[in-house]
Amino acid sequence: MSYLGQVELKSSEIRRIDVTGSTSATHTLTWTPASEQSLIITINGIKQQNNYSISGTTLTLDDALLSADEMEVIGILDIGEAVVPPDDSITNAMVKSDAAIAQSKLATLAIDTAELADDAVTAAKLANSINTEIAANTAKVTNATHTGDVTGATALTIAADAVDIAMLSATGTASATTFLRGDNAWAAAGGNNTPAFHANVSGYPSSWSAGTWTLVPFDVETFDTDSDFDLTADRFTPTTAGKYYVYGQVTGSANSGNLTQTGVRLEKNGVVQVKNQEEFRAGSLSADVEYKFVAAIIDMNGSSDYLECWGLVNAASGTYVLSGYTTNVFFGAFRLL
């Protein structure tokens, strides 16, 4: 235990007992001497030296006293001796009043908490830095009213409209065209069904091989949202992956003779996905016309996939052509999701 130093001796630091009528060599003191040298012992007025020993509070003489002997024992508490204050004995008035006891200094004093009276140390007795730190943490350990985005004096509540986009833990970039998915990722908003296109044949292309599937030569675009349809190659290559609703129509006619065959089919990467074909229909008029329409939902992986529309026209005699006009022969698609 650390000790409290002493500047001057006071009466409370001197102990004394008188012993009379004893015939014993051992005697119990009312204090614990620091050493044999801290005692002044006289028997019948004669100072004793080197003829006694101490152990704790027990004083042992080399020879027992006679019943007529009078012994006086005076003890002086040495400077530096550990002094243990009684419980609840240190009061506010005993603490240095200039608030100069810093926290680091208090830590070196081995004063048991039981030795401090309740409420004995006030803020005025502490260093200003300690008071500042306590004040800064008051709101964190009490039910003080909080202000700002989080409010409340007991249960804390997030204020209305306090959580904005910047506070969200999400990946990606928030914008007017994105939405927050269930996995906390910003993704492009759907619902506009793009990319999308619609192409037509405006004239009367002829010279088709009889009964041969031919890539339809489209020459007009009604719309093409992302410029994904190539009029030169007659091919739709969507830049966005997804499921697409794809449709096409071929209208065959015969300027003379009987129309015998009309068909339309959709191909993905050169592979037929869906086909609508009428085989060898018996025509009766040289101007007979036959419409064939087809549609399908096709899964596209983006720019690695492409779509084409193929047609078939045949007649028993005369010229077989695609019936023109933009409403008769067409090809289109739009993304579903």
mmCIF file of C-alpha atoms in Angstrom:
data_model
loop_
_atom_site.group_PDB
_atom_site.id
_atom_site.type_symbol
_atom_site.label_atom_id
_atom_site.label_comp_id
_atom_site.label_asym_id
_atom_site.label_seq_id
_atom_site.Cartn_x
_atom_site.Cartn_y
_atom_site.Cartn_z
ATOM 1 C CA MET A 1 0.000 0.000 0.000
ATOM 2 C CA SER A 2 1.225 3.494 -0.788
ATOM 3 C CA TYR A 3 1.682 5.720 2.232
ATOM 4 C CA LEU A 4 0.686 9.214 3.191
ATOM 5 C CA GLY A 5 3.703 11.307 4.129
ATOM 6 C CA GLN A 6 3.767 13.440 7.287
ATOM 7 C CA VAL A 7 5.085 16.964 7.666
ATOM 8 C CA GLU A 8 4.860 17.394 11.453
ATOM 9 C CA LEU A 9 4.106 15.217 14.442
ATOM 10 C CA LYS A 10 0.774 15.728 16.119
ATOM 11 C CA SER A 11 -0.551 14.480 19.428
ATOM 12 C CA SER A 12 -2.559 11.854 17.619
ATOM 13 C CA GLU A 13 0.714 10.405 16.344
ATOM 14 C CA ILE A 14 2.038 9.618 19.859
ATOM 15 C CA ARG A 15 0.728 6.585 21.747
ATOM 16 C CA ARG A 16 1.130 5.911 25.491
ATOM 17 C CA ILE A 17 0.100 3.253 28.027
ATOM 18 C CA ASP A 18 0.823 2.738 31.760
ATOM 19 C CA VAL A 19 1.163 -0.717 33.255
ATOM 20 C CA THR A 20 0.912 -1.309 37.034
ATOM 21 C CA GLY A 21 0.361 -4.366 39.221
ATOM 22 C CA SER A 22 1.493 -6.747 36.495
ATOM 23 C CA THR A 23 3.743 -9.752 37.019
ATOM 24 C CA SER A 24 3.913 -10.687 33.328
ATOM 25 C CA ALA A 25 6.675 -10.260 30.766
ATOM 26 C CA THR A 26 4.216 -9.833 27.815
ATOM 27 C CA HIS A 27 1.936 -6.880 27.334
ATOM 28 C CA THR A 28 -0.519 -5.887 24.584
ATOM 29 C CA LEU A 29 -0.203 -2.415 23.127
ATOM 30 C CA THR A 30 -3.063 -0.402 21.611
ATOM 31 C CA TRP A 31 -1.142 0.168 18.363
ATOM 32 C CA THR A 32 1.352 -1.591 16.155
ATOM 33 C CA PRO A 33 4.815 -0.088 16.628
ATOM 34 C CA ALA A 34 6.871 0.456 13.515
ATOM 35 C CA SER A 35 10.014 -0.892 15.250
ATOM 36 C CA GLU A 36 11.580 -1.327 18.662
ATOM 37 C CA GLN A 37 13.314 2.023 18.166
ATOM 38 C CA SER A 38 9.951 3.776 17.956
ATOM 39 C CA LEU A 39 9.259 2.907 21.646
ATOM 40 C CA ILE A 40 10.398 4.639 24.836
ATOM 41 C CA ILE A 41 9.934 2.282 27.808
ATOM 42 C CA THR A 42 10.587 3.180 31.424
ATOM 43 C CA ILE A 43 10.184 0.932 34.493
ATOM 44 C CA ASN A 44 10.050 2.779 37.802
ATOM 45 C CA GLY A 45 11.406 5.810 35.928
ATOM 46 C CA ILE A 46 14.414 3.966 34.506
ATOM 47 C CA LYS A 47 14.599 3.883 30.684
ATOM 48 C CA GLN A 48 14.899 0.401 29.243
ATOM 49 C CA GLN A 49 17.219 -0.405 26.381
ATOM 50 C CA ASN A 50 17.765 -3.625 24.446
ATOM 51 C CA ASN A 51 15.848 -5.684 27.009
ATOM 52 C CA TYR A 52 12.541 -6.102 25.127
ATOM 53 C CA SER A 53 11.145 -7.088 21.743
ATOM 54 C CA ILE A 54 7.937 -6.430 19.818
ATOM 55 C CA SER A 55 5.782 -8.555 17.538
ATOM 56 C CA GLY A 56 2.734 -6.830 16.134
ATOM 57 C CA THR A 57 0.995 -5.277 19.130
ATOM 58 C CA THR A 58 2.754 -7.578 21.609
ATOM 59 C CA LEU A 59 5.578 -6.186 23.765
ATOM 60 C CA THR A 60 7.760 -8.846 25.447
ATOM 61 C CA LEU A 61 10.188 -7.920 28.266
ATOM 62 C CA ASP A 62 13.289 -9.967 28.947
ATOM 63 C CA ASP A 63 12.141 -10.300 32.585
ATOM 64 C CA ALA A 64 8.667 -10.271 34.043
ATOM 65 C CA LEU A 65 7.533 -7.288 36.084
ATOM 66 C CA LEU A 66 7.065 -7.339 39.816
ATOM 67 C CA SER A 67 3.681 -6.383 41.146
ATOM 68 C CA ALA A 68 5.109 -3.154 42.614
ATOM 69 C CA ASP A 69 6.701 -2.092 39.290
ATOM 70 C CA GLU A 70 5.289 0.810 37.272
ATOM 71 C CA MET A 71 5.951 0.720 33.493
ATOM 72 C CA GLU A 72 5.290 3.477 30.965
ATOM 73 C CA VAL A 73 5.383 2.764 27.184
ATOM 74 C CA ILE A 74 5.462 5.683 24.724
ATOM 75 C CA GLY A 75 5.234 5.001 20.987
ATOM 76 C CA ILE A 76 6.029 7.438 18.170
ATOM 77 C CA LEU A 77 4.592 6.730 14.718
ATOM 78 C CA ASP A 78 7.504 7.028 12.293
ATOM 79 C CA ILE A 79 7.193 9.389 9.323
ATOM 80 C CA GLY A 80 6.338 7.194 6.327
ATOM 81 C CA GLU A 81 4.415 4.604 8.271
ATOM 82 C CA ALA A 82 1.319 3.334 6.497
ATOM 83 C CA VAL A 83 -1.781 4.851 7.953
ATOM 84 C CA VAL A 84 -5.106 3.182 7.174
ATOM 85 C CA PRO A 85 -7.972 5.606 7.652
ATOM 86 C CA PRO A 86 -11.101 4.100 9.184
ATOM 87 C CA ASP A 87 -14.024 3.423 6.863
ATOM 88 C CA ASP A 88 -16.021 6.566 5.929
ATOM 89 C CA SER A 89 -13.440 8.764 7.666
ATOM 90 C CA ILE A 90 -12.275 10.795 4.626
ATOM 91 C CA THR A 91 -14.713 13.657 4.052
ATOM 92 C CA ASN A 92 -14.998 16.380 1.445
ATOM 93 C CA ALA A 93 -13.179 18.868 3.660
ATOM 94 C CA MET A 94 -10.135 16.567 3.863
ATOM 95 C CA VAL A 95 -9.595 16.508 0.087
ATOM 96 C CA LYS A 96 -7.264 19.108 -1.409
ATOM 97 C CA SER A 97 -9.416 22.028 -2.472
ATOM 98 C CA ASP A 98 -7.586 23.264 -5.563
ATOM 99 C CA ALA A 99 -8.842 20.431 -7.811
ATOM 100 C CA ALA A 100 -5.236 19.547 -8.598
ATOM 101 C CA ILE A 101 -5.510 15.806 -8.007
ATOM 102 C CA ALA A 102 -5.453 14.357 -11.501
ATOM 103 C CA GLN A 103 -6.809 10.960 -12.379
ATOM 104 C CA SER A 104 -3.302 9.522 -12.806
ATOM 105 C CA LYS A 105 -2.408 10.661 -9.275
ATOM 106 C CA LEU A 106 -5.516 9.185 -7.734
ATOM 107 C CA ALA A 107 -4.633 5.857 -9.306
ATOM 108 C CA THR A 108 -1.380 5.716 -7.324
ATOM 109 C CA LEU A 109 -3.126 6.110 -3.956
ATOM 110 C CA ALA A 110 -4.184 2.796 -2.499
ATOM 111 C CA ILE A 111 -7.276 4.236 -0.836
ATOM 112 C CA ASP A 112 -9.944 1.594 -0.600
ATOM 113 C CA THR A 113 -13.373 2.818 -1.672
ATOM 114 C CA ALA A 114 -14.680 1.831 1.761
ATOM 115 C CA GLU A 115 -12.444 4.518 3.285
ATOM 116 C CA LEU A 116 -14.225 7.297 1.378
ATOM 117 C CA ALA A 117 -17.438 8.668 2.790
ATOM 118 C CA ASP A 118 -20.406 8.663 0.423
ATOM 119 C CA ASP A 119 -20.420 11.720 -1.871
ATOM 120 C CA ALA A 120 -17.171 12.931 -0.283
ATOM 121 C CA VAL A 121 -15.413 13.745 -3.601
ATOM 122 C CA THR A 122 -17.263 16.412 -5.589
ATOM 123 C CA ALA A 123 -16.610 17.829 -9.076
ATOM 124 C CA ALA A 124 -14.749 20.743 -7.484
ATOM 125 C CA LYS A 125 -12.166 18.308 -6.099
ATOM 126 C CA LEU A 126 -11.420 16.771 -9.489
ATOM 127 C CA ALA A 127 -9.190 18.067 -12.259
ATOM 128 C CA ASN A 128 -11.038 20.034 -14.940
ATOM 129 C CA SER A 129 -10.058 17.469 -17.602
ATOM 130 C CA ILE A 130 -11.901 14.746 -15.678
ATOM 131 C CA ASN A 131 -15.038 16.867 -15.415
ATOM 132 C CA THR A 132 -14.865 17.652 -19.138
ATOM 133 C CA GLU A 133 -14.624 13.981 -20.062
ATOM 134 C CA ILE A 134 -17.522 13.107 -17.773
ATOM 135 C CA ALA A 135 -19.696 15.840 -19.292
ATOM 136 C CA ALA A 136 -18.896 14.706 -22.821
ATOM 137 C CA ASN A 137 -20.095 11.183 -22.062
ATOM 138 C CA THR A 138 -23.196 12.064 -20.057
ATOM 139 C CA ALA A 139 -25.527 11.729 -23.059
ATOM 140 C CA LYS A 140 -24.207 8.257 -23.795
ATOM 141 C CA VAL A 141 -24.929 6.769 -20.391
ATOM 142 C CA THR A 142 -28.132 8.500 -19.386
ATOM 143 C CA ASN A 143 -31.612 8.902 -20.787
ATOM 144 C CA ALA A 144 -31.004 12.503 -21.747
ATOM 145 C CA THR A 145 -33.138 13.754 -24.626
ATOM 146 C CA HIS A 146 -31.379 13.271 -27.951
ATOM 147 C CA THR A 147 -31.928 15.547 -30.921
ATOM 148 C CA GLY A 148 -31.239 15.203 -34.621
ATOM 149 C CA ASP A 149 -32.090 12.188 -36.762
ATOM 150 C CA VAL A 150 -32.358 9.947 -33.668
ATOM 151 C CA THR A 151 -34.588 11.377 -30.932
ATOM 152 C CA GLY A 152 -36.059 10.327 -27.610
ATOM 153 C CA ALA A 153 -35.401 10.394 -23.872
ATOM 154 C CA THR A 154 -35.984 6.692 -23.194
ATOM 155 C CA ALA A 155 -36.478 4.474 -26.244
ATOM 156 C CA LEU A 156 -34.722 6.131 -29.182
ATOM 157 C CA THR A 157 -36.670 6.676 -32.411
ATOM 158 C CA ILE A 158 -35.461 7.476 -35.923
ATOM 159 C CA ALA A 159 -37.096 10.706 -37.031
ATOM 160 C CA ALA A 160 -39.478 10.665 -39.985
ATOM 161 C CA ASP A 161 -37.735 11.194 -43.345
ATOM 162 C CA ALA A 162 -34.325 10.972 -41.620
ATOM 163 C CA VAL A 163 -33.008 7.959 -43.576
ATOM 164 C CA ASP A 164 -31.976 9.168 -47.017
ATOM 165 C CA ILE A 165 -30.289 7.410 -49.930
ATOM 166 C CA ALA A 166 -26.782 8.331 -48.732
ATOM 167 C CA MET A 167 -27.388 6.393 -45.484
ATOM 168 C CA LEU A 168 -28.273 3.148 -47.259
ATOM 169 C CA SER A 169 -25.665 0.426 -47.521
ATOM 170 C CA ALA A 170 -26.135 -0.447 -51.192
ATOM 171 C CA THR A 171 -23.986 -1.201 -54.217
ATOM 172 C CA GLY A 172 -24.342 0.496 -57.564
ATOM 173 C CA THR A 173 -25.491 4.034 -58.294
ATOM 174 C CA ALA A 174 -28.860 5.479 -57.345
ATOM 175 C CA SER A 175 -30.522 7.547 -60.080
ATOM 176 C CA ALA A 176 -33.875 8.300 -61.649
ATOM 177 C CA THR A 177 -33.544 5.178 -63.809
ATOM 178 C CA THR A 178 -32.530 2.662 -61.099
ATOM 179 C CA PHE A 179 -34.292 0.879 -58.262
ATOM 180 C CA LEU A 180 -33.064 -0.844 -55.078
ATOM 181 C CA ARG A 181 -33.324 -4.630 -55.290
ATOM 182 C CA GLY A 182 -33.791 -7.043 -52.407
ATOM 183 C CA ASP A 183 -30.043 -7.745 -52.316
ATOM 184 C CA ASN A 184 -29.304 -4.034 -51.680
ATOM 185 C CA ALA A 185 -28.059 -3.399 -55.193
ATOM 186 C CA TRP A 186 -29.156 -0.530 -57.412
ATOM 187 C CA ALA A 187 -30.288 -1.904 -60.774
ATOM 188 C CA ALA A 188 -31.680 -0.398 -63.960
ATOM 189 C CA ALA A 189 -35.422 -0.004 -63.774
ATOM 190 C CA GLY A 190 -37.404 -2.171 -66.152
ATOM 191 C CA GLY A 191 -40.845 -1.698 -67.586
ATOM 192 C CA ASN A 192 -40.068 0.197 -70.801
ATOM 193 C CA ASN A 193 -39.654 -3.017 -72.853
ATOM 194 C CA THR A 194 -36.478 -1.868 -74.556
ATOM 195 C CA PRO A 195 -34.602 -2.645 -76.722
ATOM 196 C CA ALA A 196 -37.483 -2.835 -79.204
ATOM 197 C CA PHE A 197 -37.939 -2.490 -82.983
ATOM 198 C CA HIS A 198 -40.437 -2.935 -85.819
ATOM 199 C CA ALA A 199 -39.389 -3.310 -89.497
ATOM 200 C CA ASN A 200 -41.414 -3.614 -92.714
ATOM 201 C CA VAL A 201 -41.154 -4.448 -96.395
ATOM 202 C CA SER A 202 -42.462 -1.527 -98.488
ATOM 203 C CA GLY A 203 -42.234 -2.828 -102.063
ATOM 204 C CA TYR A 204 -42.858 -6.026 -104.033
ATOM 205 C CA PRO A 205 -39.629 -8.045 -103.988
ATOM 206 C CA SER A 206 -39.711 -10.854 -106.484
ATOM 207 C CA SER A 207 -37.424 -13.474 -108.033
ATOM 208 C CA TRP A 208 -37.644 -15.713 -105.024
ATOM 209 C CA SER A 209 -36.641 -19.295 -105.595
ATOM 210 C CA ALA A 210 -39.737 -21.423 -105.739
ATOM 211 C CA GLY A 211 -40.457 -23.041 -102.362
ATOM 212 C CA THR A 212 -37.148 -21.880 -100.867
ATOM 213 C CA TRP A 213 -36.811 -20.298 -97.432
ATOM 214 C CA THR A 214 -35.369 -16.826 -97.921
ATOM 215 C CA LEU A 215 -34.194 -14.132 -95.462
ATOM 216 C CA VAL A 216 -36.865 -11.433 -95.709
ATOM 217 C CA PRO A 217 -35.337 -8.195 -97.120
ATOM 218 C CA PHE A 218 -36.745 -5.503 -94.807
ATOM 219 C CA ASP A 219 -36.193 -1.900 -95.906
ATOM 220 C CA VAL A 220 -38.189 0.287 -93.508
ATOM 221 C CA GLU A 221 -37.946 0.744 -89.716
ATOM 222 C CA THR A 222 -41.029 2.053 -87.950
ATOM 223 C CA PHE A 223 -38.947 2.369 -84.771
ATOM 224 C CA ASP A 224 -35.711 1.025 -83.320
ATOM 225 C CA THR A 225 -35.140 2.216 -79.730
ATOM 226 C CA ASP A 226 -31.520 1.143 -79.336
ATOM 227 C CA SER A 227 -30.460 0.843 -83.001
ATOM 228 C CA ASP A 228 -30.183 -2.911 -82.554
ATOM 229 C CA PHE A 229 -31.824 -3.857 -85.873
ATOM 230 C CA ASP A 230 -29.548 -3.822 -88.927
ATOM 231 C CA LEU A 231 -31.449 -3.113 -92.166
ATOM 232 C CA THR A 232 -28.442 -4.175 -94.211
ATOM 233 C CA ALA A 233 -28.130 -7.590 -92.594
ATOM 234 C CA ASP A 234 -31.878 -7.875 -91.767
ATOM 235 C CA ARG A 235 -30.854 -8.977 -88.296
ATOM 236 C CA PHE A 236 -31.843 -7.978 -84.720
ATOM 237 C CA THR A 237 -28.958 -8.170 -82.232
ATOM 238 C CA PRO A 238 -30.184 -6.920 -78.807
ATOM 239 C CA THR A 239 -27.537 -5.277 -76.612
ATOM 240 C CA THR A 240 -29.481 -6.134 -73.447
ATOM 241 C CA ALA A 241 -30.007 -9.702 -72.289
ATOM 242 C CA GLY A 242 -33.514 -10.822 -71.389
ATOM 243 C CA LYS A 243 -36.642 -12.551 -72.577
ATOM 244 C CA TYR A 244 -38.095 -11.049 -75.775
ATOM 245 C CA TYR A 245 -41.477 -11.249 -77.415
ATOM 246 C CA VAL A 246 -40.631 -11.737 -81.098
ATOM 247 C CA TYR A 247 -43.117 -11.722 -83.988
ATOM 248 C CA GLY A 248 -43.095 -11.808 -87.810
ATOM 249 C CA GLN A 249 -45.466 -11.989 -90.763
ATOM 250 C CA VAL A 250 -45.024 -12.909 -94.410
ATOM 251 C CA THR A 251 -47.747 -12.322 -97.033
ATOM 252 C CA GLY A 252 -47.369 -14.186 -100.315
ATOM 253 C CA SER A 253 -49.184 -13.484 -103.588
ATOM 254 C CA ALA A 254 -49.129 -14.632 -107.211
ATOM 255 C CA ASN A 255 -49.467 -12.207 -110.079
ATOM 256 C CA SER A 256 -50.546 -15.026 -112.374
ATOM 257 C CA GLY A 257 -51.267 -18.648 -111.713
ATOM 258 C CA ASN A 258 -52.192 -20.181 -108.410
ATOM 259 C CA LEU A 259 -50.406 -19.450 -105.047
ATOM 260 C CA THR A 260 -49.392 -22.814 -103.637
ATOM 261 C CA GLN A 261 -47.218 -22.102 -100.583
ATOM 262 C CA THR A 262 -46.597 -19.363 -97.972
ATOM 263 C CA GLY A 263 -44.584 -19.607 -94.750
ATOM 264 C CA VAL A 264 -42.746 -17.601 -92.051
ATOM 265 C CA ARG A 265 -40.273 -18.636 -89.391
ATOM 266 C CA LEU A 266 -38.060 -17.023 -86.723
ATOM 267 C CA GLU A 267 -34.434 -18.064 -86.274
ATOM 268 C CA LYS A 268 -32.063 -17.486 -83.361
ATOM 269 C CA ASN A 269 -28.390 -17.746 -84.298
ATOM 270 C CA GLY A 270 -29.419 -19.657 -87.433
ATOM 271 C CA VAL A 271 -31.594 -22.160 -85.569
ATOM 272 C CA VAL A 272 -35.361 -22.263 -86.187
ATOM 273 C CA GLN A 273 -37.304 -21.300 -83.055
ATOM 274 C CA VAL A 274 -40.871 -21.254 -84.412
ATOM 275 C CA LYS A 275 -42.463 -21.689 -87.855
ATOM 276 C CA ASN A 276 -45.886 -21.202 -89.496
ATOM 277 C CA GLN A 277 -46.190 -22.687 -92.978
ATOM 278 C CA GLU A 278 -49.034 -23.793 -95.240
ATOM 279 C CA GLU A 279 -48.056 -26.429 -97.755
ATOM 280 C CA PHE A 280 -49.411 -26.517 -101.323
ATOM 281 C CA ARG A 281 -52.640 -24.728 -100.854
ATOM 282 C CA ALA A 282 -54.745 -24.988 -104.008
ATOM 283 C CA GLY A 283 -55.301 -21.450 -105.282
ATOM 284 C CA SER A 284 -58.072 -20.437 -107.664
ATOM 285 C CA LEU A 285 -57.255 -16.830 -108.556
ATOM 286 C CA SER A 286 -54.166 -15.302 -110.092
ATOM 287 C CA ALA A 287 -54.254 -12.535 -107.451
ATOM 288 C CA ASP A 288 -54.685 -14.911 -104.502
ATOM 289 C CA VAL A 289 -52.963 -13.763 -101.257
ATOM 290 C CA GLU A 290 -51.965 -15.776 -98.177
ATOM 291 C CA TYR A 291 -50.916 -14.338 -94.737
ATOM 292 C CA LYS A 292 -48.751 -16.247 -92.282
ATOM 293 C CA PHE A 293 -48.025 -14.865 -88.801
ATOM 294 C CA VAL A 294 -45.783 -16.300 -86.072
ATOM 295 C CA ALA A 295 -44.752 -15.208 -82.558
ATOM 296 C CA ALA A 296 -42.654 -16.599 -79.710
ATOM 297 C CA ILE A 297 -40.928 -15.655 -76.449
ATOM 298 C CA ILE A 298 -37.185 -16.142 -76.936
ATOM 299 C CA ASP A 299 -34.431 -15.845 -74.328
ATOM 300 C CA MET A 300 -31.538 -13.658 -75.554
ATOM 301 C CA ASN A 301 -28.106 -13.391 -73.949
ATOM 302 C CA GLY A 302 -27.337 -9.934 -75.282
ATOM 303 C CA SER A 303 -25.039 -9.092 -78.177
ATOM 304 C CA SER A 304 -23.917 -12.715 -78.545
ATOM 305 C CA ASP A 305 -27.378 -13.692 -79.918
ATOM 306 C CA TYR A 306 -29.251 -12.490 -83.013
ATOM 307 C CA LEU A 307 -32.711 -12.984 -84.551
ATOM 308 C CA GLU A 308 -33.821 -13.197 -88.192
ATOM 309 C CA CYS A 309 -37.150 -13.555 -90.010
ATOM 310 C CA TRP A 310 -37.335 -15.970 -92.969
ATOM 311 C CA GLY A 311 -40.132 -16.329 -95.560
ATOM 312 C CA LEU A 312 -41.362 -18.859 -98.114
ATOM 313 C CA VAL A 313 -43.545 -18.111 -101.198
ATOM 314 C CA ASN A 314 -44.419 -20.393 -104.119
ATOM 315 C CA ALA A 315 -46.981 -20.471 -106.937
ATOM 316 C CA ALA A 316 -47.989 -22.998 -109.547
ATOM 317 C CA SER A 317 -47.107 -20.600 -112.344
ATOM 318 C CA GLY A 318 -46.307 -16.983 -112.976
ATOM 319 C CA THR A 319 -44.459 -14.669 -110.613
ATOM 320 C CA TYR A 320 -44.502 -15.272 -106.855
ATOM 321 C CA VAL A 321 -43.742 -12.304 -104.717
ATOM 322 C CA LEU A 322 -44.012 -10.923 -101.202
ATOM 323 C CA SER A 323 -47.119 -8.799 -101.031
ATOM 324 C CA GLY A 324 -45.892 -5.270 -100.331
ATOM 325 C CA TYR A 325 -47.232 -2.472 -98.169
ATOM 326 C CA THR A 326 -45.902 -1.883 -94.673
ATOM 327 C CA THR A 327 -48.816 -3.664 -93.027
ATOM 328 C CA ASN A 328 -48.327 -6.995 -94.831
ATOM 329 C CA VAL A 329 -44.745 -8.097 -94.225
ATOM 330 C CA PHE A 330 -43.140 -7.156 -90.908
ATOM 331 C CA PHE A 331 -40.726 -8.257 -88.190
ATOM 332 C CA GLY A 332 -40.418 -6.954 -84.627
ATOM 333 C CA ALA A 333 -39.457 -7.649 -81.003
ATOM 334 C CA PHE A 334 -39.436 -6.069 -77.546
ATOM 335 C CA ARG A 335 -37.950 -7.092 -74.211
ATOM 336 C CA LEU A 336 -40.307 -8.461 -71.571
ATOM 337 C CA LEU A 337 -37.888 -8.706 -68.614
#
